PDB file of C-alpha atoms and ligand atoms in Angstrom:
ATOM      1  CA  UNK A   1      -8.894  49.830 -47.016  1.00 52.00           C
ATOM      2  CA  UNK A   2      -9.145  46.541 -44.667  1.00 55.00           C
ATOM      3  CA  UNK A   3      -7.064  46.888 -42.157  1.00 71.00           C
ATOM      4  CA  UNK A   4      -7.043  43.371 -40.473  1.00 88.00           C
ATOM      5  CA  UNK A   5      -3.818  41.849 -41.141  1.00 94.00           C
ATOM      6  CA  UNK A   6      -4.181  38.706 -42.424  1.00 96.00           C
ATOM      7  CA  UNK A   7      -1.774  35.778 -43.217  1.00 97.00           C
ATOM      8  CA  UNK A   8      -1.209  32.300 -43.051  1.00 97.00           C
ATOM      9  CA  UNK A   9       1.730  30.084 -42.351  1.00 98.00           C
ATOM     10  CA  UNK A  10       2.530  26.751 -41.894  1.00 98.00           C
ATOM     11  CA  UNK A  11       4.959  25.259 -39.631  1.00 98.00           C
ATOM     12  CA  UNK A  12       6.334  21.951 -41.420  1.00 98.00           C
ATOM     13  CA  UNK A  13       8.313  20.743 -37.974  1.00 98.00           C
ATOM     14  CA  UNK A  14      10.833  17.840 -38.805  1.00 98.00           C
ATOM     15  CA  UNK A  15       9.754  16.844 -42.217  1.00 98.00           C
ATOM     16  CA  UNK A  16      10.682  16.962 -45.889  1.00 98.00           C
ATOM     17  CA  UNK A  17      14.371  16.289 -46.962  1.00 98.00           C
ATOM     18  CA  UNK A  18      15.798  19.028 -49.620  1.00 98.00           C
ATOM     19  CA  UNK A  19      14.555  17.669 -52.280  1.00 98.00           C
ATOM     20  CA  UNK A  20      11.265  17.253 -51.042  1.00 98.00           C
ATOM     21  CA  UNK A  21      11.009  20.479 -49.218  1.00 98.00           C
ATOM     22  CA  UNK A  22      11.766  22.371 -52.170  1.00 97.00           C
ATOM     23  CA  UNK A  23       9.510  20.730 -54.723  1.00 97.00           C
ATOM     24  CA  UNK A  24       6.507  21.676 -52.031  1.00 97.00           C
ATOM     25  CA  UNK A  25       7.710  25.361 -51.785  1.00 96.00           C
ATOM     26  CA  UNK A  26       7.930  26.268 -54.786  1.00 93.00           C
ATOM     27  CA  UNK A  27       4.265  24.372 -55.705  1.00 93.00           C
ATOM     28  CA  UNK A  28       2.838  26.521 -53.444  1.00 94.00           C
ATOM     29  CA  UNK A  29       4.421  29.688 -54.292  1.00 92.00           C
ATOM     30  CA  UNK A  30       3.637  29.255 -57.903  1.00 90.00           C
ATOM     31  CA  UNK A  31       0.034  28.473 -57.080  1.00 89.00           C
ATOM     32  CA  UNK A  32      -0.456  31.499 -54.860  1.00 88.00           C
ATOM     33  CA  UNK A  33       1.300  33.686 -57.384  1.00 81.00           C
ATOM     34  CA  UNK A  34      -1.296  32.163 -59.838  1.00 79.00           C
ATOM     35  CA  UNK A  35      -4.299  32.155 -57.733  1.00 75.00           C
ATOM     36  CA  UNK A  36      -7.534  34.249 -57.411  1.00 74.00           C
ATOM     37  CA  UNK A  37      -7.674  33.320 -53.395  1.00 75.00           C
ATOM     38  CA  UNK A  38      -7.440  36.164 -51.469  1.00 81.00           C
ATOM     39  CA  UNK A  39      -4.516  38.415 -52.303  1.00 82.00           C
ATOM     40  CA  UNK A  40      -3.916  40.261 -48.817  1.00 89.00           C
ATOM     41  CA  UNK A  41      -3.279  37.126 -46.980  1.00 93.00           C
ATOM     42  CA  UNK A  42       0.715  36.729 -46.449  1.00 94.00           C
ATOM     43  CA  UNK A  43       2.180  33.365 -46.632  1.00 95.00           C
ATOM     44  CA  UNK A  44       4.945  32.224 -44.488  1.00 97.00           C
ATOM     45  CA  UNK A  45       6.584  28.743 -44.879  1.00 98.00           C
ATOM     46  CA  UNK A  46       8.273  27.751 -41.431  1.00 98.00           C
ATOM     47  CA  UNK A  47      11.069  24.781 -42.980  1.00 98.00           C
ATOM     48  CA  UNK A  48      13.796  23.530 -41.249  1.00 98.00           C
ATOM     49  CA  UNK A  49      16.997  24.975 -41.517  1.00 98.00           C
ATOM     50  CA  UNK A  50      19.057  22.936 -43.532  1.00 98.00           C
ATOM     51  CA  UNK A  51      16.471  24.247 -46.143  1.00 98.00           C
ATOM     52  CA  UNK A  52      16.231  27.802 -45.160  1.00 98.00           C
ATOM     53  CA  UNK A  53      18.657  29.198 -47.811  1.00 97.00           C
ATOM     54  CA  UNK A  54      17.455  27.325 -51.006  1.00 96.00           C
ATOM     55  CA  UNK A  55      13.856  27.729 -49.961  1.00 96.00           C
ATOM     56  CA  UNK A  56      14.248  31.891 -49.368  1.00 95.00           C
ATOM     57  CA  UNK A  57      15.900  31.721 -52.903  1.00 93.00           C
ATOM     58  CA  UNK A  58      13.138  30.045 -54.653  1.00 91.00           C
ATOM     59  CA  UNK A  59      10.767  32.404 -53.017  1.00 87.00           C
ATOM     60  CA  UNK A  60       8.662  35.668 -54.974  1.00 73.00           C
ATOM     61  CA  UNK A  61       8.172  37.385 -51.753  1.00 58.00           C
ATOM     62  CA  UNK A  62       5.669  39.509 -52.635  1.00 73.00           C
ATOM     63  CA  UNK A  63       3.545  36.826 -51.225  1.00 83.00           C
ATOM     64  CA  UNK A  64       5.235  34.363 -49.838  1.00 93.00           C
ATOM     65  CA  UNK A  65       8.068  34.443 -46.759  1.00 95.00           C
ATOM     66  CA  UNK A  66      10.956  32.127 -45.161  1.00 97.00           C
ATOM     67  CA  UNK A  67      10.919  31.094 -41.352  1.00 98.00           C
ATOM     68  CA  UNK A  68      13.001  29.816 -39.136  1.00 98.00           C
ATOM     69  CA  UNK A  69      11.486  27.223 -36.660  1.00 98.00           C
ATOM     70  CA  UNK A  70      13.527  28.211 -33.787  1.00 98.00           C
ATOM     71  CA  UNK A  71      17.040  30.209 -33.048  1.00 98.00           C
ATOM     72  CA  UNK A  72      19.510  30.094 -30.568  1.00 98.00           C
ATOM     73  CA  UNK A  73      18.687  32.005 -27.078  1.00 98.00           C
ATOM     74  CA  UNK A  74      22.940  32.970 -27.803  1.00 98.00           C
ATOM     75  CA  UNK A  75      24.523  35.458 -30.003  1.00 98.00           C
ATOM     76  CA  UNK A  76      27.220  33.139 -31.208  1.00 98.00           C
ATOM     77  CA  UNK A  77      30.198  31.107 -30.081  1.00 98.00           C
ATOM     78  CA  UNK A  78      30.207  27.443 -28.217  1.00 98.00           C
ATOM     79  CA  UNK A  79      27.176  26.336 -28.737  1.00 98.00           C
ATOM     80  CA  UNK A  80      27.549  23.178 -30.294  1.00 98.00           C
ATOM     81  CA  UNK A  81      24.305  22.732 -32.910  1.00 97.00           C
ATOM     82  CA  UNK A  82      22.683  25.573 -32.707  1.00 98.00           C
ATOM     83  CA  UNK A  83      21.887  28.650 -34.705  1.00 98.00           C
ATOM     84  CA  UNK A  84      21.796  31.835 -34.376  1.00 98.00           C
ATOM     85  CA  UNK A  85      19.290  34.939 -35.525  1.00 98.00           C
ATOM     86  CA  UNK A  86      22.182  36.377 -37.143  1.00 98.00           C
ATOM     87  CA  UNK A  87      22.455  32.897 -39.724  1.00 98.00           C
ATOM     88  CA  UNK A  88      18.547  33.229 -40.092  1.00 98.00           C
ATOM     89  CA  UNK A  89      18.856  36.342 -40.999  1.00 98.00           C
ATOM     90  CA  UNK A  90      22.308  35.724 -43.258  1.00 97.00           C
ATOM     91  CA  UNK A  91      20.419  33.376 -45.566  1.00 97.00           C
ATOM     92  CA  UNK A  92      17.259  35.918 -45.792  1.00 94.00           C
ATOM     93  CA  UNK A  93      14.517  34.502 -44.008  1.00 96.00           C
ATOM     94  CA  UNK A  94      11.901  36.759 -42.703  1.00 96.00           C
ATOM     95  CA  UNK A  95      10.515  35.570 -39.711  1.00 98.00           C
ATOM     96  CA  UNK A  96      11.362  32.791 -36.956  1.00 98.00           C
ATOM     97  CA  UNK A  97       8.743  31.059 -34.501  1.00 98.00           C
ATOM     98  CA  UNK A  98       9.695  31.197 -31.128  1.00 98.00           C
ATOM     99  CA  UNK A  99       8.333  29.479 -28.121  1.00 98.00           C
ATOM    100  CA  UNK A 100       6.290  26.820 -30.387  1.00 98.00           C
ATOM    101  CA  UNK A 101       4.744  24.521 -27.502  1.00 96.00           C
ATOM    102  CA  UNK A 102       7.284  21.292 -28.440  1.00 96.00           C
ATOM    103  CA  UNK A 103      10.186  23.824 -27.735  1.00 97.00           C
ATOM    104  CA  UNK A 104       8.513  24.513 -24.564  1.00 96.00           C
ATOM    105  CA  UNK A 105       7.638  20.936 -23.730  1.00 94.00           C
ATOM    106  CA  UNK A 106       9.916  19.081 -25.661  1.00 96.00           C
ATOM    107  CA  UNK A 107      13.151  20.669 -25.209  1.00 97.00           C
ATOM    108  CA  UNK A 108      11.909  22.402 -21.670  1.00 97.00           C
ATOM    109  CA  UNK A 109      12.741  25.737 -22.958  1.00 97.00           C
ATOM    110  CA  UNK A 110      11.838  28.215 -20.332  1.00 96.00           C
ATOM    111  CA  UNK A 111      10.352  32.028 -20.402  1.00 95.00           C
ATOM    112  CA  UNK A 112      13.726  33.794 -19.596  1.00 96.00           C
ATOM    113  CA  UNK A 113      15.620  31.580 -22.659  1.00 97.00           C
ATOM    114  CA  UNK A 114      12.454  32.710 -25.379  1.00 98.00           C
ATOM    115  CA  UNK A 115      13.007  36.542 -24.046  1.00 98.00           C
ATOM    116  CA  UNK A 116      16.597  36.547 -24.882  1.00 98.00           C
ATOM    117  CA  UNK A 117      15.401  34.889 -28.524  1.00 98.00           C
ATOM    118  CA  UNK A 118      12.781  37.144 -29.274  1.00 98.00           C
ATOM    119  CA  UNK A 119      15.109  40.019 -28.701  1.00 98.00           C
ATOM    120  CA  UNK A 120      18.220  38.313 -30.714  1.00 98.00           C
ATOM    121  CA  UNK A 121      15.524  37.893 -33.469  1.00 98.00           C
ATOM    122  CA  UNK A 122      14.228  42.036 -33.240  1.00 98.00           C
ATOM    123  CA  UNK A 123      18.012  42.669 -33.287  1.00 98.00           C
ATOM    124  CA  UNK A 124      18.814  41.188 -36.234  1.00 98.00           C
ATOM    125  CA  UNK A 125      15.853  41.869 -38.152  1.00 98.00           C
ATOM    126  CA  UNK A 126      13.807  38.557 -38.239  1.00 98.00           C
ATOM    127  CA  UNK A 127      10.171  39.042 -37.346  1.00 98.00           C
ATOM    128  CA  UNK A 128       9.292  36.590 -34.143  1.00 98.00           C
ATOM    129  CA  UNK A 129       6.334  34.578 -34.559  1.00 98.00           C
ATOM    130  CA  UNK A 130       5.607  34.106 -30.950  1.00 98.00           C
ATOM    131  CA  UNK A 131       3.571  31.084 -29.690  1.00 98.00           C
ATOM    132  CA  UNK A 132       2.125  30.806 -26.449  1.00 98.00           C
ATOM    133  CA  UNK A 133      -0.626  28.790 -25.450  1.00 97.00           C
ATOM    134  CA  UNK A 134      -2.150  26.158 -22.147  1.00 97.00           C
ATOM    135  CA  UNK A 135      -2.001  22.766 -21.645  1.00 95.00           C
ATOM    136  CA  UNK A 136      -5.126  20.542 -20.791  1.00 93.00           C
ATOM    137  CA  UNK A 137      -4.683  20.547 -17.334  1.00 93.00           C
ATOM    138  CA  UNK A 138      -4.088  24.617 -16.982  1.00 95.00           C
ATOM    139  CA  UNK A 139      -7.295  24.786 -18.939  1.00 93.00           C
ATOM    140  CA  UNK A 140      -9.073  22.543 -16.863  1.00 91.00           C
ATOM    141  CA  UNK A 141      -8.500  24.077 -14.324  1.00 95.00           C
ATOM    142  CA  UNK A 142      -9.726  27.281 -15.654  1.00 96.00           C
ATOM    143  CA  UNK A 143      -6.567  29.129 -15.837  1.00 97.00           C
ATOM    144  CA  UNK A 144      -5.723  29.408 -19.612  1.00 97.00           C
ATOM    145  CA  UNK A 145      -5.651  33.499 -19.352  1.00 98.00           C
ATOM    146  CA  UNK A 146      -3.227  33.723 -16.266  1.00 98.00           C
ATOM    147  CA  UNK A 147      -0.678  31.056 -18.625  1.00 97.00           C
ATOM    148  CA  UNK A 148      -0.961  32.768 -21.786  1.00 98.00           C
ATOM    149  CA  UNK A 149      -0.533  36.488 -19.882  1.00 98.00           C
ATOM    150  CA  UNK A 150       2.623  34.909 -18.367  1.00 97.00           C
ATOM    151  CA  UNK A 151       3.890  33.640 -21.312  1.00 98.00           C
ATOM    152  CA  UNK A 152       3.234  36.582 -23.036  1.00 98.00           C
ATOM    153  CA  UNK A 153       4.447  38.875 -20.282  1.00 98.00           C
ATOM    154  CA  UNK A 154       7.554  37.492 -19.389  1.00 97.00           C
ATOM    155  CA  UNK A 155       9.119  37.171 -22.859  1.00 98.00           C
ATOM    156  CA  UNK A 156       7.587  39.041 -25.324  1.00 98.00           C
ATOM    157  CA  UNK A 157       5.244  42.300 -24.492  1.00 98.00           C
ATOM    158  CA  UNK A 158       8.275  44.185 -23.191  1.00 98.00           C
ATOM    159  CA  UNK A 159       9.237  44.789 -26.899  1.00 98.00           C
ATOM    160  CA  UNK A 160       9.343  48.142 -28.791  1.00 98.00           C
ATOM    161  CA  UNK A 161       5.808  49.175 -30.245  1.00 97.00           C
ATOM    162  CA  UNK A 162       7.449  49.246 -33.927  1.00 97.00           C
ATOM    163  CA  UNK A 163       8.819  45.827 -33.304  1.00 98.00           C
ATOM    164  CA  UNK A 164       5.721  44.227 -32.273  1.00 98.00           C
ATOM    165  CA  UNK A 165       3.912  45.762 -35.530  1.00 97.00           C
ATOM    166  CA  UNK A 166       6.266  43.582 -37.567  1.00 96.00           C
ATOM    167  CA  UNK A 167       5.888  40.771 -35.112  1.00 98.00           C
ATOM    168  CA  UNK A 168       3.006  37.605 -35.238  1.00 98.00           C
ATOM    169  CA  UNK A 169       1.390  35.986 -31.863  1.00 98.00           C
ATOM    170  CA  UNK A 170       0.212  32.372 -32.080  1.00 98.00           C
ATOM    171  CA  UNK A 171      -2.106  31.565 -29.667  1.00 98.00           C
ATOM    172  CA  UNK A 172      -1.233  27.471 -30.023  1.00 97.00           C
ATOM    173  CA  UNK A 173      -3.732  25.319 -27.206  1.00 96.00           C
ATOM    174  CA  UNK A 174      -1.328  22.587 -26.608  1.00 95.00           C
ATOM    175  CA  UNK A 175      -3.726  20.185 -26.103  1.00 93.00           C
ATOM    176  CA  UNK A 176      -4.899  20.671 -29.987  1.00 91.00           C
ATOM    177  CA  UNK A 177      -1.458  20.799 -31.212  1.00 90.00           C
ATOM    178  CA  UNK A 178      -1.022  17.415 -33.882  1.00 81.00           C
ATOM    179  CA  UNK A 179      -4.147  15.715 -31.937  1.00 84.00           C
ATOM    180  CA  UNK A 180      -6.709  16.586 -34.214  1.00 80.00           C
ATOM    181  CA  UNK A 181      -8.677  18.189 -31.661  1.00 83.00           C
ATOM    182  CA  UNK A 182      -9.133  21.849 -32.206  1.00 87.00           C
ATOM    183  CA  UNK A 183     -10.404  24.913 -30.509  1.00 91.00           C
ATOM    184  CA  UNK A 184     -14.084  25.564 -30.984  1.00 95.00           C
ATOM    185  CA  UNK A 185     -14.154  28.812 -32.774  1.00 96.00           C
ATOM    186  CA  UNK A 186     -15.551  30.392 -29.702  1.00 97.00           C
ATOM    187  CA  UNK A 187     -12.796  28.995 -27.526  1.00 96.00           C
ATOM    188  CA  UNK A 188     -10.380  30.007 -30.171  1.00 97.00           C
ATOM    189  CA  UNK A 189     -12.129  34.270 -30.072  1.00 98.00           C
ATOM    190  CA  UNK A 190     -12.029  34.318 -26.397  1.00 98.00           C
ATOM    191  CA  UNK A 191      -8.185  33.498 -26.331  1.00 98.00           C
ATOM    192  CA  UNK A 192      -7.356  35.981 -28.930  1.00 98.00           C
ATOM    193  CA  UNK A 193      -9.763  38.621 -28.109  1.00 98.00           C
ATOM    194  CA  UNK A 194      -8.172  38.317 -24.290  1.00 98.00           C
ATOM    195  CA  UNK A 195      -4.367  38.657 -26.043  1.00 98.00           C
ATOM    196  CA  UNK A 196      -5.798  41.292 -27.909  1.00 98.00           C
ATOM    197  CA  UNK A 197      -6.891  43.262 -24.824  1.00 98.00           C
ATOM    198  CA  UNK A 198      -3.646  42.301 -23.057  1.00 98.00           C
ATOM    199  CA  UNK A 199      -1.840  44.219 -26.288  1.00 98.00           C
ATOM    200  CA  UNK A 200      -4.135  46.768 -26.128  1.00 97.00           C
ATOM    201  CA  UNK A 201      -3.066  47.342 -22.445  1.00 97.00           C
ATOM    202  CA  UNK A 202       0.518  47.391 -22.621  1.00 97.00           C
ATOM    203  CA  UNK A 203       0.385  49.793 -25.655  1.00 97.00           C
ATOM    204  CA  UNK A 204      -1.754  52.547 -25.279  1.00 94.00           C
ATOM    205  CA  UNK A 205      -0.615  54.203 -28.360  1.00 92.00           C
ATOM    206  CA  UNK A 206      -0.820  51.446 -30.743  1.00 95.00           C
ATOM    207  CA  UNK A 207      -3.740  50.484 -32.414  1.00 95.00           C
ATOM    208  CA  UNK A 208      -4.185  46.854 -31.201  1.00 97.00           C
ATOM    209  CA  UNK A 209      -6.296  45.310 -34.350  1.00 96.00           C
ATOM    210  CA  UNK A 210      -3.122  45.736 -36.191  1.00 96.00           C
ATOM    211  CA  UNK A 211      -1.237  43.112 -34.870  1.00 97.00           C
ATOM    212  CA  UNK A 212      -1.835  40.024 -35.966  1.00 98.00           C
ATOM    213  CA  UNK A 213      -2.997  36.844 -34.065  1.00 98.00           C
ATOM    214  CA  UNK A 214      -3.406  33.737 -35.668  1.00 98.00           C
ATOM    215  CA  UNK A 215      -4.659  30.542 -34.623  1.00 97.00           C
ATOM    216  CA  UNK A 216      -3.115  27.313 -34.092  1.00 97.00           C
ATOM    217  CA  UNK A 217      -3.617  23.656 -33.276  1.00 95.00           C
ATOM    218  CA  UNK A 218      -5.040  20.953 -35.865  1.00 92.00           C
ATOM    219  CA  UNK A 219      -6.459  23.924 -38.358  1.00 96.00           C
ATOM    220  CA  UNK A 220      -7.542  21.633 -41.408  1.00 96.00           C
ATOM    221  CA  UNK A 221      -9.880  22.785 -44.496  1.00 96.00           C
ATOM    222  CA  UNK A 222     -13.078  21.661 -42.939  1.00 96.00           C
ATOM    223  CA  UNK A 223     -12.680  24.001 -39.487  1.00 96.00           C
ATOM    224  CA  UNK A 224     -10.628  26.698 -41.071  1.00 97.00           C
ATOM    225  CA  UNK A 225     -13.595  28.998 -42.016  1.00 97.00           C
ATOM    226  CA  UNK A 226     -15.224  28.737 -38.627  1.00 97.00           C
ATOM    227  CA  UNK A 227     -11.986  29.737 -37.073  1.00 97.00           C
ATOM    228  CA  UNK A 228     -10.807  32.629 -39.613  1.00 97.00           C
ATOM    229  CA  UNK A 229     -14.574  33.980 -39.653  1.00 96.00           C
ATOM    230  CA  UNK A 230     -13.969  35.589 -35.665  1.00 97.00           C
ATOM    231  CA  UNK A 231     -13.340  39.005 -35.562  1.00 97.00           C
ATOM    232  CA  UNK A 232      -9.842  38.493 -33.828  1.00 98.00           C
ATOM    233  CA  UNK A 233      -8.641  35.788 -35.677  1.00 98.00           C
ATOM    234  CA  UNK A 234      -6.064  37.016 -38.323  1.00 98.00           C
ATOM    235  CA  UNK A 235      -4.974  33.631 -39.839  1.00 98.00           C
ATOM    236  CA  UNK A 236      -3.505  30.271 -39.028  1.00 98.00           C
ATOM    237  CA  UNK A 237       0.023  28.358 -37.899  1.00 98.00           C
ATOM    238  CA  UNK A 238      -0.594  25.461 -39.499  1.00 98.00           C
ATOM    239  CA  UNK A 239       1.218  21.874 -38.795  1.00 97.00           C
ATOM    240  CA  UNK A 240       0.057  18.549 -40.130  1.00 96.00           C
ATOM    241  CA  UNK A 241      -1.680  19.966 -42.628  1.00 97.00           C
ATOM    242  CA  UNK A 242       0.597  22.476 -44.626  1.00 98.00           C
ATOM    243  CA  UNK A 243       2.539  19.719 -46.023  1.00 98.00           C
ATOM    244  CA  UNK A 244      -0.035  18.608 -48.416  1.00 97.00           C
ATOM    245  CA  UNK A 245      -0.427  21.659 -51.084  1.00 95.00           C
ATOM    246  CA  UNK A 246      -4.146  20.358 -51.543  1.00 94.00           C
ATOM    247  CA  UNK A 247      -4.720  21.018 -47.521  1.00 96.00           C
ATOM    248  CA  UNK A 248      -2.710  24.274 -47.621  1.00 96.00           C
ATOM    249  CA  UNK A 249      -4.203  25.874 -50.141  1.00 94.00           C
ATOM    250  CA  UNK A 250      -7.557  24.716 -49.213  1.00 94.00           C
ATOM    251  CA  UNK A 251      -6.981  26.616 -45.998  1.00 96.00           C
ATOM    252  CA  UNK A 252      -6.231  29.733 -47.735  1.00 95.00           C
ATOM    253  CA  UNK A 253      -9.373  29.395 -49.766  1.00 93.00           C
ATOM    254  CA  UNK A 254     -11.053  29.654 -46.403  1.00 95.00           C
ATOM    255  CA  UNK A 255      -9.929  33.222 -45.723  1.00 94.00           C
TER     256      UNK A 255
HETATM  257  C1  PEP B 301       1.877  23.613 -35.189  1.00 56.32           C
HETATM  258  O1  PEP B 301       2.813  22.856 -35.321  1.00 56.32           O
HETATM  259  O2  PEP B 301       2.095  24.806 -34.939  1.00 56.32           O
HETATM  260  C2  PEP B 301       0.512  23.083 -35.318  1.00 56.32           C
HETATM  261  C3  PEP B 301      -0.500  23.875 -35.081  1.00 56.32           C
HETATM  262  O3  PEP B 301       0.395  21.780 -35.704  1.00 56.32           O
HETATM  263  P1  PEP B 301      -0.956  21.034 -36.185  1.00 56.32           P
HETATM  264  O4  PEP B 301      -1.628  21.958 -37.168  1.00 56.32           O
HETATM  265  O5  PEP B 301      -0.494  19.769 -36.806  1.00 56.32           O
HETATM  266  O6  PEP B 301      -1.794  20.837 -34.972  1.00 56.32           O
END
């Protein structure tokens, strides 16, 4: 039995309405359902929330899962427009990304405020997808490891070894986030084999190839294959081009 997880999702940001949101769910989930592409890889549709309950309810989740974009770094009370894990979880989504790099750079949210998510998200039973990843600069100047073993470090690897077995890391170069540039393939290995390692470390007694690590940052159907073909790579976050069905599921053809 192969034991490398693997599983794609796609992160559709700020776009769709209801309407529109819905019709593309439920195209893709009757196509994978249908389809002779691989049938190991999990599918995970990140929509925004006002869509989060329809979509999960339209969903056969034997393949195909509900996230959350983001959640509240708050239990509950006075914050005015936000939402919680506990509502993610209330409407039966699966998963939630947490620390995507326009949270971080957009909305300046900070290590200490993605700690106290991740752990609202473990407590309530949504799976974290946690992103992490450099900007140009930090890679130009050569220090893309020291970044992503902060990021990592300081708000996710102090988790419970059965919670980070349910959990996803996306390793997210900002600079190839909705740019079109990507990661060379090699570029993209290094990065995970180096998060793998940095697992690996922090949990001696779990085995480190289960977790899975997927790539993110302009993944399209012409690069996908290069990047899911390294031995670390475990699948894609995928923007721009997981709200096309033709792009998606070209992607998962790749695996
Ligand atoms: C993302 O939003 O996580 C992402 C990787 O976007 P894109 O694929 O458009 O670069």
């Amino acid at each position: 039995m192969e034991l490398k997880p693997k599983i794609l999702a796609g992160n559709w940001k700020m776009n769709t309405d209801l309407q529109e949101g819905m019709k593309l769910a439920s195209t893709i989930d009757k196509w994978v359902n249908g389809c002779t592409a691989d049938p190991h890889v999990r599918i995970i549709l990140a929509v925004p929330f006002t869509h989060l309950a329809e979509i999960t309810g339209l969903m056969d989740y034997r393949r195909v899962s509900v996230a959350a974009q983001n959640c509240a770094a708050f239990e509950k009370g006075a914050y005015t427009g936000e939402v919680s894990a506990a509502m993610i979880k209330s409407v039966g989504a699966h998963y939630c990304i947490i620390g995507h790099s326009e949270r971080r750079h957009v909305f300046n949210e900070k290590n200490e405020a993605l700690k106290a998510k991740v752990d609202l998200c473990l407590k309530h039973a949504v799976r974290p997808i946690f992103c992490c990843g450099e900007t140009l600069d930090e890679r130009k100047a050569g220090k893309q490891n020291e970044v992503i073993r902060e990021q990592l470090e300081t708000s996710f690897l102090h988790i419970a070894p059965e919670d980070l077995k349910r959990s996803i890391i996306a390793y997210e170069p900002v600079w190839a986030i909705g740019t079109g540039e990507t990661a060379s393939p090699e570029q993209a290995q290094q990065m995970h084999a180096f998060i793998r390692k940095l697992v690996a470390e922090k949990y001696e007694n779990l085995n480190a190839q289960e977790i899975p690590i997927l790539y993110g940052g302009s993944m399209k159907p012409d690069n996908a294959e290069d990047l899911l073909k390294q031995p670390d790579i475990n699948g894609g976050l995928v923007g721009g081009a997981s709200l096309k069905v033709e792009s998606f599921i070209d992607i998962l053809k790749a695996f």
